PDB file of C-alpha atoms and ligand atoms in Angstrom:
ATOM      1  CA  UNK A   1      87.751  83.698 118.002  1.00  0.00           C
ATOM      2  CA  UNK A   2      87.613  86.599 115.553  1.00  0.00           C
ATOM      3  CA  UNK A   3      90.959  88.135 114.633  1.00  0.00           C
ATOM      4  CA  UNK A   4      91.297  91.884 114.319  1.00  0.00           C
ATOM      5  CA  UNK A   5      92.894  92.844 110.989  1.00  0.00           C
ATOM      6  CA  UNK A   6      96.022  94.968 111.403  1.00  0.00           C
ATOM      7  CA  UNK A   7      95.384  98.617 112.254  1.00  0.00           C
ATOM      8  CA  UNK A   8      91.694  98.248 111.450  1.00  0.00           C
ATOM      9  CA  UNK A   9      89.706  98.661 114.621  1.00  0.00           C
ATOM     10  CA  UNK A  10      86.399  97.447 113.280  1.00  0.00           C
ATOM     11  CA  UNK A  11      87.323  94.753 110.756  1.00  0.00           C
ATOM     12  CA  UNK A  12      87.545  91.203 112.041  1.00  0.00           C
ATOM     13  CA  UNK A  13      88.001  87.757 110.508  1.00  0.00           C
ATOM     14  CA  UNK A  14      86.553  84.656 112.172  1.00  0.00           C
ATOM     15  CA  UNK A  15      86.780  81.059 110.900  1.00  0.00           C
ATOM     16  CA  UNK A  16      83.427  79.521 109.927  1.00  0.00           C
ATOM     17  CA  UNK A  17      84.574  75.899 109.703  1.00  0.00           C
ATOM     18  CA  UNK A  18      87.497  73.634 110.490  1.00  0.00           C
ATOM     19  CA  UNK A  19      88.419  72.877 106.874  1.00  0.00           C
ATOM     20  CA  UNK A  20      88.039  76.309 105.278  1.00  0.00           C
ATOM     21  CA  UNK A  21      86.004  79.508 105.275  1.00  0.00           C
ATOM     22  CA  UNK A  22      86.026  82.725 107.304  1.00  0.00           C
ATOM     23  CA  UNK A  23      83.605  85.553 107.924  1.00  0.00           C
ATOM     24  CA  UNK A  24      84.714  89.176 107.611  1.00  0.00           C
ATOM     25  CA  UNK A  25      82.748  91.697 109.666  1.00  0.00           C
ATOM     26  CA  UNK A  26      83.089  95.459 109.765  1.00  0.00           C
ATOM     27  CA  UNK A  27      83.445  96.221 106.048  1.00  0.00           C
ATOM     28  CA  UNK A  28      80.902  98.102 103.947  1.00  0.00           C
ATOM     29  CA  UNK A  29      81.684  97.215 100.338  1.00  0.00           C
ATOM     30  CA  UNK A  30      79.837 100.333  99.177  1.00  0.00           C
ATOM     31  CA  UNK A  31      82.847 102.284 100.498  1.00  0.00           C
ATOM     32  CA  UNK A  32      86.336 102.295  98.978  1.00  0.00           C
ATOM     33  CA  UNK A  33      88.665  99.680 100.506  1.00  0.00           C
ATOM     34  CA  UNK A  34      92.231 100.931 100.990  1.00  0.00           C
ATOM     35  CA  UNK A  35      95.339  99.061  99.854  1.00  0.00           C
ATOM     36  CA  UNK A  36      96.439  98.117 103.379  1.00  0.00           C
ATOM     37  CA  UNK A  37      93.096  96.479 104.099  1.00  0.00           C
ATOM     38  CA  UNK A  38      93.095  94.696 100.720  1.00  0.00           C
ATOM     39  CA  UNK A  39      96.525  93.230 101.596  1.00  0.00           C
ATOM     40  CA  UNK A  40      95.193  91.960 104.939  1.00  0.00           C
ATOM     41  CA  UNK A  41      92.130  90.523 103.240  1.00  0.00           C
ATOM     42  CA  UNK A  42      94.312  88.774 100.680  1.00  0.00           C
ATOM     43  CA  UNK A  43      96.256  87.081 103.479  1.00  0.00           C
ATOM     44  CA  UNK A  44      92.965  85.893 105.004  1.00  0.00           C
ATOM     45  CA  UNK A  45      91.712  84.728 101.604  1.00  0.00           C
ATOM     46  CA  UNK A  46      94.850  82.654 101.056  1.00  0.00           C
ATOM     47  CA  UNK A  47      94.537  81.153 104.533  1.00  0.00           C
ATOM     48  CA  UNK A  48      90.815  80.339 104.491  1.00  0.00           C
ATOM     49  CA  UNK A  49      89.940  79.888 100.771  1.00  0.00           C
ATOM     50  CA  UNK A  50      86.454  81.367 101.273  1.00  0.00           C
ATOM     51  CA  UNK A  51      85.698  84.825 102.682  1.00  0.00           C
ATOM     52  CA  UNK A  52      82.138  85.852 103.515  1.00  0.00           C
ATOM     53  CA  UNK A  53      81.163  89.549 103.691  1.00  0.00           C
ATOM     54  CA  UNK A  54      77.648  89.568 105.137  1.00  0.00           C
ATOM     55  CA  UNK A  55      75.131  92.430 104.934  1.00  0.00           C
ATOM     56  CA  UNK A  56      75.988  93.796 101.468  1.00  0.00           C
ATOM     57  CA  UNK A  57      72.441  93.915  99.980  1.00  0.00           C
ATOM     58  CA  UNK A  58      72.748  97.651  99.487  1.00  0.00           C
ATOM     59  CA  UNK A  59      75.798  97.626  97.219  1.00  0.00           C
ATOM     60  CA  UNK A  60      75.360  98.469  93.538  1.00  0.00           C
ATOM     61  CA  UNK A  61      76.630  96.430  90.584  1.00  0.00           C
ATOM     62  CA  UNK A  62      79.351  99.080  90.111  1.00  0.00           C
ATOM     63  CA  UNK A  63      80.499  98.614  93.710  1.00  0.00           C
ATOM     64  CA  UNK A  64      80.598  94.811  93.380  1.00  0.00           C
ATOM     65  CA  UNK A  65      82.658  95.178  90.194  1.00  0.00           C
ATOM     66  CA  UNK A  66      84.985  97.749  91.817  1.00  0.00           C
ATOM     67  CA  UNK A  67      85.671  95.453  94.783  1.00  0.00           C
ATOM     68  CA  UNK A  68      86.353  92.473  92.501  1.00  0.00           C
ATOM     69  CA  UNK A  69      88.796  94.563  90.424  1.00  0.00           C
ATOM     70  CA  UNK A  70      90.980  94.997  93.507  1.00  0.00           C
ATOM     71  CA  UNK A  71      91.832  91.283  93.207  1.00  0.00           C
ATOM     72  CA  UNK A  72      92.642  91.019  89.504  1.00  0.00           C
ATOM     73  CA  UNK A  73      91.376  91.243  85.960  1.00  0.00           C
ATOM     74  CA  UNK A  74      87.681  90.500  85.464  1.00  0.00           C
ATOM     75  CA  UNK A  75      86.778  87.729  83.004  1.00  0.00           C
ATOM     76  CA  UNK A  76      83.696  88.401  80.887  1.00  0.00           C
ATOM     77  CA  UNK A  77      81.361  85.437  80.789  1.00  0.00           C
ATOM     78  CA  UNK A  78      81.251  83.315  77.621  1.00  0.00           C
ATOM     79  CA  UNK A  79      77.420  83.241  77.987  1.00  0.00           C
ATOM     80  CA  UNK A  80      76.388  86.830  77.075  1.00  0.00           C
ATOM     81  CA  UNK A  81      72.666  86.029  77.381  1.00  0.00           C
ATOM     82  CA  UNK A  82      73.218  85.363  81.117  1.00  0.00           C
ATOM     83  CA  UNK A  83      74.929  88.728  81.743  1.00  0.00           C
ATOM     84  CA  UNK A  84      73.429  91.609  83.666  1.00  0.00           C
ATOM     85  CA  UNK A  85      71.739  93.813  81.012  1.00  0.00           C
ATOM     86  CA  UNK A  86      73.818  96.882  81.962  1.00  0.00           C
ATOM     87  CA  UNK A  87      76.998  95.290  83.354  1.00  0.00           C
ATOM     88  CA  UNK A  88      78.653  92.598  81.206  1.00  0.00           C
ATOM     89  CA  UNK A  89      81.095  91.931  84.082  1.00  0.00           C
ATOM     90  CA  UNK A  90      78.224  90.402  86.102  1.00  0.00           C
ATOM     91  CA  UNK A  91      76.870  86.935  85.383  1.00  0.00           C
ATOM     92  CA  UNK A  92      73.299  86.661  86.676  1.00  0.00           C
ATOM     93  CA  UNK A  93      72.646  83.178  88.037  1.00  0.00           C
ATOM     94  CA  UNK A  94      68.864  83.009  88.092  1.00  0.00           C
ATOM     95  CA  UNK A  95      67.288  79.569  88.187  1.00  0.00           C
ATOM     96  CA  UNK A  96      63.687  80.866  87.845  1.00  0.00           C
ATOM     97  CA  UNK A  97      62.445  77.579  89.207  1.00  0.00           C
ATOM     98  CA  UNK A  98      64.461  75.477  86.757  1.00  0.00           C
ATOM     99  CA  UNK A  99      66.901  72.853  87.966  1.00  0.00           C
ATOM    100  CA  UNK A 100      70.403  74.383  88.050  1.00  0.00           C
ATOM    101  CA  UNK A 101      73.329  72.589  86.437  1.00  0.00           C
ATOM    102  CA  UNK A 102      75.750  73.284  89.278  1.00  0.00           C
ATOM    103  CA  UNK A 103      74.822  70.355  91.535  1.00  0.00           C
ATOM    104  CA  UNK A 104      77.967  68.411  90.753  1.00  0.00           C
ATOM    105  CA  UNK A 105      81.356  68.882  92.410  1.00  0.00           C
ATOM    106  CA  UNK A 106      83.663  71.061  90.333  1.00  0.00           C
ATOM    107  CA  UNK A 107      86.148  73.894  90.147  1.00  0.00           C
ATOM    108  CA  UNK A 108      84.913  76.508  87.694  1.00  0.00           C
ATOM    109  CA  UNK A 109      85.631  76.057  83.964  1.00  0.00           C
ATOM    110  CA  UNK A 110      88.815  74.012  84.304  1.00  0.00           C
ATOM    111  CA  UNK A 111      88.535  73.046  80.630  1.00  0.00           C
ATOM    112  CA  UNK A 112      90.010  76.504  79.978  1.00  0.00           C
ATOM    113  CA  UNK A 113      93.819  76.710  79.665  1.00  0.00           C
ATOM    114  CA  UNK A 114      93.764  79.415  82.350  1.00  0.00           C
ATOM    115  CA  UNK A 115      90.881  78.722  84.767  1.00  0.00           C
ATOM    116  CA  UNK A 116      89.673  81.545  87.043  1.00  0.00           C
ATOM    117  CA  UNK A 117      91.405  82.675  90.243  1.00  0.00           C
ATOM    118  CA  UNK A 118      87.998  82.786  91.849  1.00  0.00           C
ATOM    119  CA  UNK A 119      84.617  84.469  91.941  1.00  0.00           C
ATOM    120  CA  UNK A 120      82.603  86.959  93.991  1.00  0.00           C
ATOM    121  CA  UNK A 121      79.015  85.822  94.457  1.00  0.00           C
ATOM    122  CA  UNK A 122      76.437  88.255  95.840  1.00  0.00           C
ATOM    123  CA  UNK A 123      73.143  86.744  97.023  1.00  0.00           C
ATOM    124  CA  UNK A 124      70.255  88.913  95.787  1.00  0.00           C
ATOM    125  CA  UNK A 125      67.314  86.490  96.194  1.00  0.00           C
ATOM    126  CA  UNK A 126      67.727  83.468  98.433  1.00  0.00           C
ATOM    127  CA  UNK A 127      65.416  80.432  98.667  1.00  0.00           C
ATOM    128  CA  UNK A 128      65.016  78.099 101.621  1.00  0.00           C
ATOM    129  CA  UNK A 129      67.839  75.706 100.754  1.00  0.00           C
ATOM    130  CA  UNK A 130      70.243  76.298  97.856  1.00  0.00           C
ATOM    131  CA  UNK A 131      73.370  76.112 100.024  1.00  0.00           C
ATOM    132  CA  UNK A 132      76.829  75.929  98.466  1.00  0.00           C
ATOM    133  CA  UNK A 133      79.369  73.391  99.736  1.00  0.00           C
ATOM    134  CA  UNK A 134      83.108  73.926  99.308  1.00  0.00           C
ATOM    135  CA  UNK A 135      85.886  71.322  99.584  1.00  0.00           C
ATOM    136  CA  UNK A 136      89.517  72.140 100.447  1.00  0.00           C
ATOM    137  CA  UNK A 137      91.829  70.517  97.895  1.00  0.00           C
ATOM    138  CA  UNK A 138      94.986  71.188  99.928  1.00  0.00           C
ATOM    139  CA  UNK A 139      93.557  68.870 102.582  1.00  0.00           C
ATOM    140  CA  UNK A 140      92.591  66.353  99.894  1.00  0.00           C
ATOM    141  CA  UNK A 141      96.208  66.297  98.672  1.00  0.00           C
ATOM    142  CA  UNK A 142      97.692  66.174 102.178  1.00  0.00           C
ATOM    143  CA  UNK A 143      95.540  63.139 103.061  1.00  0.00           C
ATOM    144  CA  UNK A 144      96.826  61.004 100.167  1.00  0.00           C
ATOM    145  CA  UNK A 145      99.416  58.331 100.958  1.00  0.00           C
ATOM    146  CA  UNK A 146     103.050  59.089 100.128  1.00  0.00           C
ATOM    147  CA  UNK A 147     102.928  56.333  97.505  1.00  0.00           C
ATOM    148  CA  UNK A 148      99.943  57.804  95.670  1.00  0.00           C
ATOM    149  CA  UNK A 149     101.383  61.336  95.934  1.00  0.00           C
ATOM    150  CA  UNK A 150     104.528  60.057  94.206  1.00  0.00           C
ATOM    151  CA  UNK A 151     102.522  58.219  91.538  1.00  0.00           C
ATOM    152  CA  UNK A 152     100.531  61.377  90.746  1.00  0.00           C
ATOM    153  CA  UNK A 153     103.536  63.726  90.644  1.00  0.00           C
ATOM    154  CA  UNK A 154     104.047  64.825  87.030  1.00  0.00           C
ATOM    155  CA  UNK A 155     100.814  63.177  85.845  1.00  0.00           C
ATOM    156  CA  UNK A 156      98.499  65.387  83.802  1.00  0.00           C
ATOM    157  CA  UNK A 157      94.804  65.047  82.977  1.00  0.00           C
ATOM    158  CA  UNK A 158      92.514  66.300  80.238  1.00  0.00           C
ATOM    159  CA  UNK A 159      89.753  68.696  81.269  1.00  0.00           C
ATOM    160  CA  UNK A 160      86.911  69.010  78.741  1.00  0.00           C
ATOM    161  CA  UNK A 161      83.422  70.494  78.546  1.00  0.00           C
ATOM    162  CA  UNK A 162      81.742  67.148  77.748  1.00  0.00           C
ATOM    163  CA  UNK A 163      79.668  66.853  80.969  1.00  0.00           C
ATOM    164  CA  UNK A 164      79.021  70.608  81.129  1.00  0.00           C
ATOM    165  CA  UNK A 165      77.777  70.567  77.524  1.00  0.00           C
ATOM    166  CA  UNK A 166      75.500  67.571  78.015  1.00  0.00           C
ATOM    167  CA  UNK A 167      73.984  69.127  81.185  1.00  0.00           C
ATOM    168  CA  UNK A 168      73.543  72.599  79.765  1.00  0.00           C
ATOM    169  CA  UNK A 169      72.656  71.730  76.162  1.00  0.00           C
ATOM    170  CA  UNK A 170      75.863  73.187  74.672  1.00  0.00           C
ATOM    171  CA  UNK A 171      78.042  71.887  71.825  1.00  0.00           C
ATOM    172  CA  UNK A 172      80.979  70.094  73.498  1.00  0.00           C
ATOM    173  CA  UNK A 173      83.167  70.388  70.371  1.00  0.00           C
ATOM    174  CA  UNK A 174      82.940  74.176  70.547  1.00  0.00           C
ATOM    175  CA  UNK A 175      84.391  74.242  74.082  1.00  0.00           C
ATOM    176  CA  UNK A 176      88.135  74.293  74.881  1.00  0.00           C
ATOM    177  CA  UNK A 177      90.031  71.234  76.204  1.00  0.00           C
ATOM    178  CA  UNK A 178      93.118  71.578  78.373  1.00  0.00           C
ATOM    179  CA  UNK A 179      95.796  69.427  79.952  1.00  0.00           C
ATOM    180  CA  UNK A 180      96.432  70.292  83.601  1.00  0.00           C
ATOM    181  CA  UNK A 181      98.626  68.752  86.309  1.00  0.00           C
ATOM    182  CA  UNK A 182      96.746  66.383  88.645  1.00  0.00           C
ATOM    183  CA  UNK A 183      98.657  67.925  91.550  1.00  0.00           C
ATOM    184  CA  UNK A 184      98.725  71.688  91.290  1.00  0.00           C
ATOM    185  CA  UNK A 185     100.993  74.101  93.180  1.00  0.00           C
ATOM    186  CA  UNK A 186      99.109  77.214  94.262  1.00  0.00           C
ATOM    187  CA  UNK A 187     100.801  80.272  92.697  1.00  0.00           C
ATOM    188  CA  UNK A 188     100.554  82.383  95.873  1.00  0.00           C
ATOM    189  CA  UNK A 189     100.764  79.971  98.826  1.00  0.00           C
ATOM    190  CA  UNK A 190     103.108  77.407  97.219  1.00  0.00           C
ATOM    191  CA  UNK A 191     100.948  74.625  98.704  1.00  0.00           C
ATOM    192  CA  UNK A 192     100.061  71.544  96.675  1.00  0.00           C
ATOM    193  CA  UNK A 193      96.407  70.818  95.910  1.00  0.00           C
ATOM    194  CA  UNK A 194      94.584  67.987  94.178  1.00  0.00           C
ATOM    195  CA  UNK A 195      93.275  69.360  90.858  1.00  0.00           C
ATOM    196  CA  UNK A 196      90.733  66.977  89.308  1.00  0.00           C
ATOM    197  CA  UNK A 197      86.938  67.235  89.374  1.00  0.00           C
ATOM    198  CA  UNK A 198      83.866  65.279  88.326  1.00  0.00           C
ATOM    199  CA  UNK A 199      82.512  67.785  85.811  1.00  0.00           C
ATOM    200  CA  UNK A 200      85.572  68.605  83.709  1.00  0.00           C
ATOM    201  CA  UNK A 201      88.309  65.987  84.216  1.00  0.00           C
ATOM    202  CA  UNK A 202      87.882  63.311  81.563  1.00  0.00           C
ATOM    203  CA  UNK A 203      91.029  61.119  81.506  1.00  0.00           C
ATOM    204  CA  UNK A 204      94.730  61.068  82.293  1.00  0.00           C
ATOM    205  CA  UNK A 205      97.232  62.084  79.619  1.00  0.00           C
ATOM    206  CA  UNK A 206      97.988  59.241  77.209  1.00  0.00           C
ATOM    207  CA  UNK A 207      95.258  57.006  78.630  1.00  0.00           C
ATOM    208  CA  UNK A 208      91.729  56.202  77.533  1.00  0.00           C
ATOM    209  CA  UNK A 209      88.679  57.281  79.500  1.00  0.00           C
ATOM    210  CA  UNK A 210      88.118  53.648  80.442  1.00  0.00           C
ATOM    211  CA  UNK A 211      91.689  53.166  81.676  1.00  0.00           C
ATOM    212  CA  UNK A 212      91.495  56.372  83.679  1.00  0.00           C
ATOM    213  CA  UNK A 213      88.100  55.805  85.240  1.00  0.00           C
ATOM    214  CA  UNK A 214      89.029  53.798  88.340  1.00  0.00           C
ATOM    215  CA  UNK A 215      91.733  56.124  89.677  1.00  0.00           C
ATOM    216  CA  UNK A 216      89.902  59.266  88.564  1.00  0.00           C
ATOM    217  CA  UNK A 217      86.734  58.219  90.385  1.00  0.00           C
ATOM    218  CA  UNK A 218      88.770  57.385  93.465  1.00  0.00           C
ATOM    219  CA  UNK A 219      90.422  60.819  93.467  1.00  0.00           C
ATOM    220  CA  UNK A 220      87.169  62.715  92.773  1.00  0.00           C
ATOM    221  CA  UNK A 221      85.412  60.909  95.642  1.00  0.00           C
ATOM    222  CA  UNK A 222      88.402  61.309  97.968  1.00  0.00           C
ATOM    223  CA  UNK A 223      88.582  65.044  97.189  1.00  0.00           C
ATOM    224  CA  UNK A 224      85.133  65.934  98.525  1.00  0.00           C
ATOM    225  CA  UNK A 225      84.778  63.864 101.669  1.00  0.00           C
ATOM    226  CA  UNK A 226      82.983  65.705 104.494  1.00  0.00           C
ATOM    227  CA  UNK A 227      86.161  66.290 106.528  1.00  0.00           C
ATOM    228  CA  UNK A 228      87.434  68.638 103.816  1.00  0.00           C
ATOM    229  CA  UNK A 229      84.246  70.692 103.419  1.00  0.00           C
ATOM    230  CA  UNK A 230      82.392  73.792 104.565  1.00  0.00           C
ATOM    231  CA  UNK A 231      78.674  74.310 103.783  1.00  0.00           C
ATOM    232  CA  UNK A 232      77.386  77.866 103.385  1.00  0.00           C
ATOM    233  CA  UNK A 233      73.743  78.686 104.050  1.00  0.00           C
ATOM    234  CA  UNK A 234      73.041  81.905 102.106  1.00  0.00           C
ATOM    235  CA  UNK A 235      71.341  85.010 103.444  1.00  0.00           C
ATOM    236  CA  UNK A 236      70.327  87.945 101.231  1.00  0.00           C
ATOM    237  CA  UNK A 237      73.247  90.344 100.962  1.00  0.00           C
ATOM    238  CA  UNK A 238      75.954  87.739 101.511  1.00  0.00           C
ATOM    239  CA  UNK A 239      78.972  88.460  99.338  1.00  0.00           C
ATOM    240  CA  UNK A 240      81.180  85.416  99.240  1.00  0.00           C
ATOM    241  CA  UNK A 241      84.487  84.994  97.418  1.00  0.00           C
ATOM    242  CA  UNK A 242      86.270  81.688  96.883  1.00  0.00           C
ATOM    243  CA  UNK A 243      89.641  80.519  95.619  1.00  0.00           C
ATOM    244  CA  UNK A 244      88.994  78.381  92.551  1.00  0.00           C
ATOM    245  CA  UNK A 245      92.636  77.238  92.507  1.00  0.00           C
ATOM    246  CA  UNK A 246      92.459  75.122  95.661  1.00  0.00           C
ATOM    247  CA  UNK A 247      88.730  74.461  96.221  1.00  0.00           C
ATOM    248  CA  UNK A 248      85.867  72.607  94.613  1.00  0.00           C
ATOM    249  CA  UNK A 249      82.228  73.580  95.138  1.00  0.00           C
ATOM    250  CA  UNK A 250      78.754  72.067  94.826  1.00  0.00           C
ATOM    251  CA  UNK A 251      75.434  73.932  94.567  1.00  0.00           C
ATOM    252  CA  UNK A 252      72.777  72.024  96.474  1.00  0.00           C
ATOM    253  CA  UNK A 253      69.662  71.733  94.255  1.00  0.00           C
ATOM    254  CA  UNK A 254      67.087  71.249  97.008  1.00  0.00           C
ATOM    255  CA  UNK A 255      64.894  74.363  96.586  1.00  0.00           C
ATOM    256  CA  UNK A 256      62.419  73.234  93.923  1.00  0.00           C
ATOM    257  CA  UNK A 257      60.695  76.111  92.123  1.00  0.00           C
ATOM    258  CA  UNK A 258      61.732  78.883  94.557  1.00  0.00           C
ATOM    259  CA  UNK A 259      63.573  81.760  92.882  1.00  0.00           C
ATOM    260  CA  UNK A 260      67.304  82.125  93.546  1.00  0.00           C
ATOM    261  CA  UNK A 261      69.257  85.035  92.066  1.00  0.00           C
ATOM    262  CA  UNK A 262      72.995  85.498  92.517  1.00  0.00           C
ATOM    263  CA  UNK A 263      75.323  88.043  90.893  1.00  0.00           C
ATOM    264  CA  UNK A 264      78.749  86.662  90.068  1.00  0.00           C
ATOM    265  CA  UNK A 265      81.963  88.434  89.059  1.00  0.00           C
ATOM    266  CA  UNK A 266      84.922  86.231  88.112  1.00  0.00           C
ATOM    267  CA  UNK A 267      88.642  87.030  88.195  1.00  0.00           C
ATOM    268  CA  UNK A 268      91.307  85.732  85.834  1.00  0.00           C
ATOM    269  CA  UNK A 269      93.728  83.134  87.234  1.00  0.00           C
ATOM    270  CA  UNK A 270      97.077  81.585  86.276  1.00  0.00           C
ATOM    271  CA  UNK A 271      97.934  78.582  84.147  1.00  0.00           C
ATOM    272  CA  UNK A 272      97.990  75.619  86.571  1.00  0.00           C
ATOM    273  CA  UNK A 273     101.484  74.224  87.232  1.00  0.00           C
TER     274      UNK A 273
HETATM  275 FE1  FE2 B 301      80.662  76.682  89.833  1.00  0.00          FE
END
């Protein structure tokens, strides 16, 4: 059942899946959003991890950027050639028929010492296919045994750009490497989440890649099992925001040579603790 947001007659939030995700209807992101509504939306964001704002094809790049700014400081992309020509705040994800490099489970750029809070993705051109799947890492943590939770408490892991570089043709040595806790406490909800992923997490602190592999593979597979996921089928004009601190995502590469263009704005996060 949709929930009416406080004092807002026409704005409602309705869950889209059992594990995460909610749809927000009744907001036109071309119009200013007042502070009271932003506070209600933030509560929904923290509860559901993904918020979908459908029907936003008409909004301009400036309006997408202005809405994102309500949530925090915008991070400029480290790949300037992929930026919107007039708006460096917007990363243009345009596969132009090439195979994307996002079809692996990951949280965004966790090799950074301060990975993003999350992103706002606006679907401009949508193929048949090209869904995005999200996995709730609170649920992944909660489902671990008490014994494994205890064993992981205080353990840290190295996150590097090695896989990202080999997939995208970048120089891995030029990318940052960071140590992050394997169990992360969300800075706003206080909930614990599993914080390892297939793309960036390389090994546990003080251990070799080989020594780490068995447990790391177990955790990465455990983290994305179907019970923890929500799959979004894009429509043009969908604006979707996700919490990179407690979710992983996977871009399904099933659309061959069809064009797919998405505009992404990313917000600065906190150092994982
Ligand atoms: Fe991503």
